Coordinates of C-alpha atoms in Angstrom, one line a residue:
M339 CA 6.0 14.4 -3.3
S340 CA 8.8 14.9 -6.5
T341 CA 6.8 16.0 -9.8
W342 CA 8.5 15.2 -13.2
N343 CA 8.2 18.3 -15.8
G344 CA 5.2 18.9 -13.3
V345 CA 3.9 15.7 -13.7
T346 CA 3.0 12.3 -11.1
I347 CA 2.8 9.6 -12.1
Q348 CA -0.9 7.1 -10.7
L349 CA -0.8 3.6 -9.5
L350 CA -2.8 3.7 -5.7
G351 CA -6.0 4.3 -7.4
S352 CA -7.3 5.3 -11.0
V353 CA -4.4 4.6 -13.4
S354 CA -3.5 8.2 -14.8
L355 CA -1.1 11.3 -15.0
L356 CA -1.8 13.8 -13.3
K357 CA 0.0 17.6 -14.4
E358 CA 0.2 19.9 -11.0
T359 CA -4.4 19.5 -10.3
V360 CA -5.6 18.1 -13.8
R361 CA -6.1 14.1 -14.0
I362 CA -5.7 13.1 -17.8
P363 CA -6.7 9.4 -18.0
I364 CA -5.0 6.4 -19.5
R365 CA -7.6 5.7 -22.1
G366 CA -8.6 1.9 -22.8
Q367 CA -7.8 -0.9 -21.0
R368 CA -4.7 -2.0 -23.4
Q369 CA -2.9 1.2 -22.4
R370 CA -3.9 1.2 -18.5
R371 CA -2.5 -2.1 -18.6
F372 CA 0.2 -1.6 -20.9
F373 CA 1.2 2.0 -18.9
A374 CA 1.1 0.1 -15.2
S375 CA 3.4 -2.8 -16.7
L376 CA 5.8 0.0 -17.5
A377 CA 5.3 2.2 -14.0
L378 CA 5.9 -0.4 -12.4
R379 CA 10.0 0.0 -13.2
P380 CA 9.8 3.1 -14.0
G381 CA 13.9 3.6 -15.6
Q382 CA 14.5 -0.2 -16.5
V383 CA 13.5 -1.5 -20.6
I384 CA 10.0 -3.7 -19.1
S385 CA 10.5 -7.1 -21.9
K386 CA 7.8 -7.8 -24.9
E387 CA 7.5 -10.8 -23.8
A388 CA 6.5 -9.2 -19.8
I389 CA 4.0 -6.7 -21.0
I390 CA 2.1 -9.0 -22.9
E391 CA 2.2 -11.5 -19.8
D392 CA 1.0 -8.8 -18.2
S393 CA -1.6 -7.0 -20.9
W394 CA -2.9 -10.8 -22.1
G395 CA -2.2 -13.8 -19.5
D396 CA -0.9 -16.3 -21.2
D397 CA -3.6 -15.6 -24.6
P398 CA -2.4 -13.2 -26.7
P399 CA -3.9 -12.0 -29.9
V400 CA -1.8 -13.2 -33.6
T401 CA -1.9 -8.9 -33.1
V402 CA 0.6 -8.8 -30.4
S403 CA 2.8 -7.1 -32.2
G404 CA 1.0 -4.4 -34.0
Q405 CA -1.5 -4.4 -30.9
L406 CA 1.9 -3.1 -28.7
Q407 CA 3.5 -0.4 -30.7
T408 CA -0.4 0.6 -31.3
T409 CA -0.4 0.8 -27.6
A410 CA 2.8 2.3 -27.3
W411 CA 1.7 5.7 -29.5
M412 CA -1.3 6.0 -27.7
I413 CA 0.8 6.1 -24.4
R414 CA 3.5 8.6 -26.2
T415 CA 0.0 10.8 -27.0
A416 CA -1.0 11.0 -24.0
L417 CA 2.3 12.1 -22.0
R418 CA 2.8 14.6 -25.0
E419 CA -1.1 15.5 -23.3
A420 CA 0.4 16.1 -20.2
G421 CA 4.1 18.3 -21.3
V422 CA 5.8 15.5 -21.5
G423 CA 8.4 14.7 -24.4
R424 CA 7.4 11.3 -26.6
D425 CA 11.1 10.4 -25.3
A426 CA 9.5 9.8 -22.3
L427 CA 9.1 6.2 -23.5
G428 CA 12.1 4.5 -24.6
S429 CA 11.5 1.5 -27.2
S430 CA 14.1 -1.0 -28.5
D431 CA 13.9 -4.0 -29.6
R432 CA 14.7 -5.1 -26.3
G433 CA 11.1 -3.7 -24.7
Y434 CA 10.1 -0.3 -23.6
E435 CA 11.1 1.8 -21.0
L436 CA 9.2 4.7 -19.0
R437 CA 11.6 6.8 -18.2
V438 CA 10.6 9.0 -16.3
P439 CA 12.4 9.2 -12.0
L440 CA 10.9 7.0 -9.0
A441 CA 10.0 10.4 -7.4
S442 CA 7.6 11.5 -9.7
V443 CA 5.6 7.5 -9.2
D444 CA 2.7 7.7 -6.3
L445 CA 3.7 4.2 -5.2
F446 CA 7.7 5.1 -5.0
A447 CA 7.0 8.1 -3.3
F448 CA 4.6 6.3 -1.2
R449 CA 7.5 4.1 0.1
E450 CA 10.0 6.5 0.7
A451 CA 7.8 8.4 3.1
V452 CA 6.6 5.5 4.2
R453 CA 10.0 3.8 4.9
S454 CA 11.2 7.6 6.0
A455 CA 7.9 7.1 8.7
R456 CA 9.5 4.1 10.5
E457 CA 13.3 5.3 10.8
S458 CA 11.2 7.7 12.7
Y459 CA 9.4 6.3 14.1
K460 CA 12.0 4.1 15.6
Q461 CA 14.4 7.0 17.3
G462 CA 10.7 7.9 19.4
R463 CA 10.2 11.6 17.2
Y464 CA 6.2 9.5 16.3
E465 CA 4.8 13.5 15.4
E466 CA 7.2 13.8 12.3
A467 CA 6.1 10.2 11.9
S468 CA 3.0 10.5 12.2
E469 CA 2.8 14.1 9.1
R470 CA 4.8 11.3 6.9
L471 CA 2.5 8.6 7.8
D472 CA -0.9 11.3 7.0
A473 CA 1.3 12.2 3.5
A474 CA 1.8 8.6 2.4
L475 CA -1.1 8.1 3.2
T476 CA -3.1 11.0 1.9
L477 CA -1.5 9.2 -1.8
W478 CA -4.0 6.5 -2.5
K479 CA -6.9 7.5 -3.5
G480 CA -8.7 3.8 -3.9
S481 CA -7.3 0.1 -4.5
A482 CA -3.8 0.7 -6.3
F483 CA -4.9 0.1 -10.3
A484 CA -8.5 0.3 -10.4
D485 CA -9.3 0.9 -13.3
V486 CA -6.8 -2.7 -14.7
T487 CA -8.1 -6.0 -14.9
S488 CA -5.2 -7.6 -15.4
S489 CA -5.2 -11.0 -13.5
R490 CA -1.4 -10.3 -12.9
L491 CA -1.8 -6.2 -12.1
R492 CA -4.4 -7.3 -9.9
L493 CA -1.8 -9.6 -7.9
R494 CA 0.2 -6.8 -7.9
A495 CA -2.0 -4.7 -7.1
K496 CA -2.8 -7.1 -3.4
S497 CA 0.6 -7.0 -2.4
L498 CA 0.2 -3.7 -2.6
E499 CA -2.4 -3.4 -0.1
D500 CA -1.0 -5.1 2.2
E501 CA 1.6 -2.4 2.6
R502 CA -0.8 0.4 2.9
T503 CA -2.1 -1.5 5.4
A504 CA 1.1 -2.1 6.9
A505 CA 1.4 1.2 6.5
A506 CA -1.7 2.1 8.6
E507 CA -0.3 -0.3 11.2
L508 CA 2.2 2.1 11.7
R509 CA 0.5 4.9 11.9
A510 CA -1.6 4.0 14.8
L511 CA 1.1 2.6 16.5
V512 CA 2.3 6.0 16.3
D513 CA -0.3 7.1 17.9
F514 CA -0.5 4.8 21.1
G515 CA 3.2 6.4 21.2
L516 CA 1.6 10.5 21.0
G517 CA -1.0 9.5 23.8
Y518 CA -4.1 9.3 21.4
Y519 CA -5.3 6.1 23.0
S520 CA -8.8 6.4 21.2
D521 CA -7.7 7.6 17.7
A522 CA -5.3 3.9 17.5
I523 CA -8.7 2.0 19.3
A524 CA -10.3 3.6 16.4
R525 CA -7.5 2.8 12.8
L526 CA -6.8 -1.0 14.5
S527 CA -10.4 -2.0 14.8
E528 CA -10.2 -1.1 11.2
L529 CA -7.7 -2.4 10.6
V530 CA -8.7 -5.7 12.8
H531 CA -12.2 -6.5 11.1
R532 CA -10.5 -6.2 7.2
D533 CA -8.3 -8.8 8.4
P534 CA -9.2 -10.3 11.1
Y535 CA -6.7 -13.3 11.2
R536 CA -3.5 -11.4 12.5
E537 CA -2.8 -11.4 15.5
D538 CA -0.4 -8.2 16.1
L539 CA -3.1 -6.0 15.4
Y540 CA -5.1 -7.8 18.5
V541 CA -2.0 -7.5 20.9
S542 CA -1.9 -3.4 19.4
L543 CA -5.8 -3.3 19.8
M544 CA -6.2 -4.6 24.2
R545 CA -3.0 -3.0 24.2
A546 CA -4.8 0.4 23.3
Y547 CA -7.4 -0.1 25.1
Y548 CA -5.9 -1.0 28.3
A549 CA -3.8 2.8 27.5
E550 CA -7.0 4.3 27.2
G551 CA -8.3 2.9 30.8
R552 CA -11.1 0.2 29.2
Q553 CA -9.2 -3.5 30.9
A554 CA -12.3 -4.9 30.2
D555 CA -12.6 -4.2 26.2
A556 CA -9.0 -5.5 26.7
I557 CA -9.7 -8.6 27.6
Q558 CA -12.9 -8.8 25.2
V559 CA -11.1 -8.7 22.4
F560 CA -8.7 -11.8 23.3
H561 CA -12.0 -13.4 24.2
R562 CA -12.5 -11.9 20.8
A563 CA -9.7 -13.4 18.7
K564 CA -9.6 -17.0 20.9
D565 CA -13.3 -17.5 19.1
I566 CA -12.6 -16.4 15.7
L567 CA -8.5 -17.7 15.3
R568 CA -10.3 -21.0 17.0
E569 CA -13.2 -21.2 14.7
Q570 CA -12.2 -20.4 11.9
I571 CA -9.0 -21.8 11.2
G572 CA -8.4 -24.0 13.7
I573 CA -5.7 -22.3 16.1
S574 CA -5.1 -20.6 19.4
P575 CA -3.5 -17.6 20.2
G576 CA 0.4 -17.3 20.7
E577 CA 2.1 -16.9 22.8
R578 CA 2.5 -12.9 21.8
M579 CA -1.1 -12.6 22.9
T580 CA -1.1 -14.5 25.7
S581 CA 0.9 -12.9 27.0
V582 CA -0.2 -9.8 26.6
M583 CA -3.5 -11.1 28.5
Q584 CA -2.0 -12.6 31.1
A585 CA 0.2 -8.7 31.1
I586 CA -3.3 -7.4 30.8
L587 CA -4.7 -9.5 34.4
R588 CA -1.9 -8.5 36.7
Q589 CA -2.2 -4.4 35.5
D590 CA 1.3 -4.6 34.4
E591 CA 1.9 -1.3 32.7
K592 CA 6.1 -1.8 32.3
V593 CA 4.2 -3.8 29.7
L594 CA 1.5 -2.3 28.3
L595 CA 2.3 1.5 28.2
A596 CA 5.7 1.0 26.5
A597 CA 5.6 2.1 22.9
P598 CA 5.0 -0.6 20.6
A599 CA 7.3 -2.3 18.6

């Protein structure tokens, strides 16, 4: 992961600065909200109105203008503590801008690593994909914005968690491609536990069990998924899950052992 004057910005966990191996916290809830709002869009001028919405929602204090200035001053103090110049946080009548390269923010480093890993996976370079995904997932130190309470930022954190889940799912498919079926089963089982309504996860888990030589377990996954989907959200398994179940019963290895799309 690239650094910016030896500093990285952490959003995938507690909001903070990391100077080489030393964590420099952004102190105070107001400062963390302000900083996270800017770090989500580095290199862009973020309007004061948008920062206020991220920080206070629809009920800003009457002293909000002064509080923005004070908050910016405190963030510049943290940046200076990390050895970064005060001009890294720019300000104008239009708003504020965090002047940092994308690669210095863990979120964007994560996204780039996942993008690269997906390309490697599509080309059948599974070892390369596994290394890049492991590096990407290691950037997560907890839930996104773990110590930020803003409801607007929490919604954004939820969408980032979806990206993390997608990367973990791809990591399981890479294990499948490498023939590490037990590892794929472990990863997919955890994902199914966290999100029991995703049919594609059940499909991948069924195929991994079959590849491991555990046909009965693969069939059991199908019936467990069918019960959950029918009882809790009132739908039946879709065409893809049903077709994989039929392939398992036929022992159609051409379909079941091919690398998942």
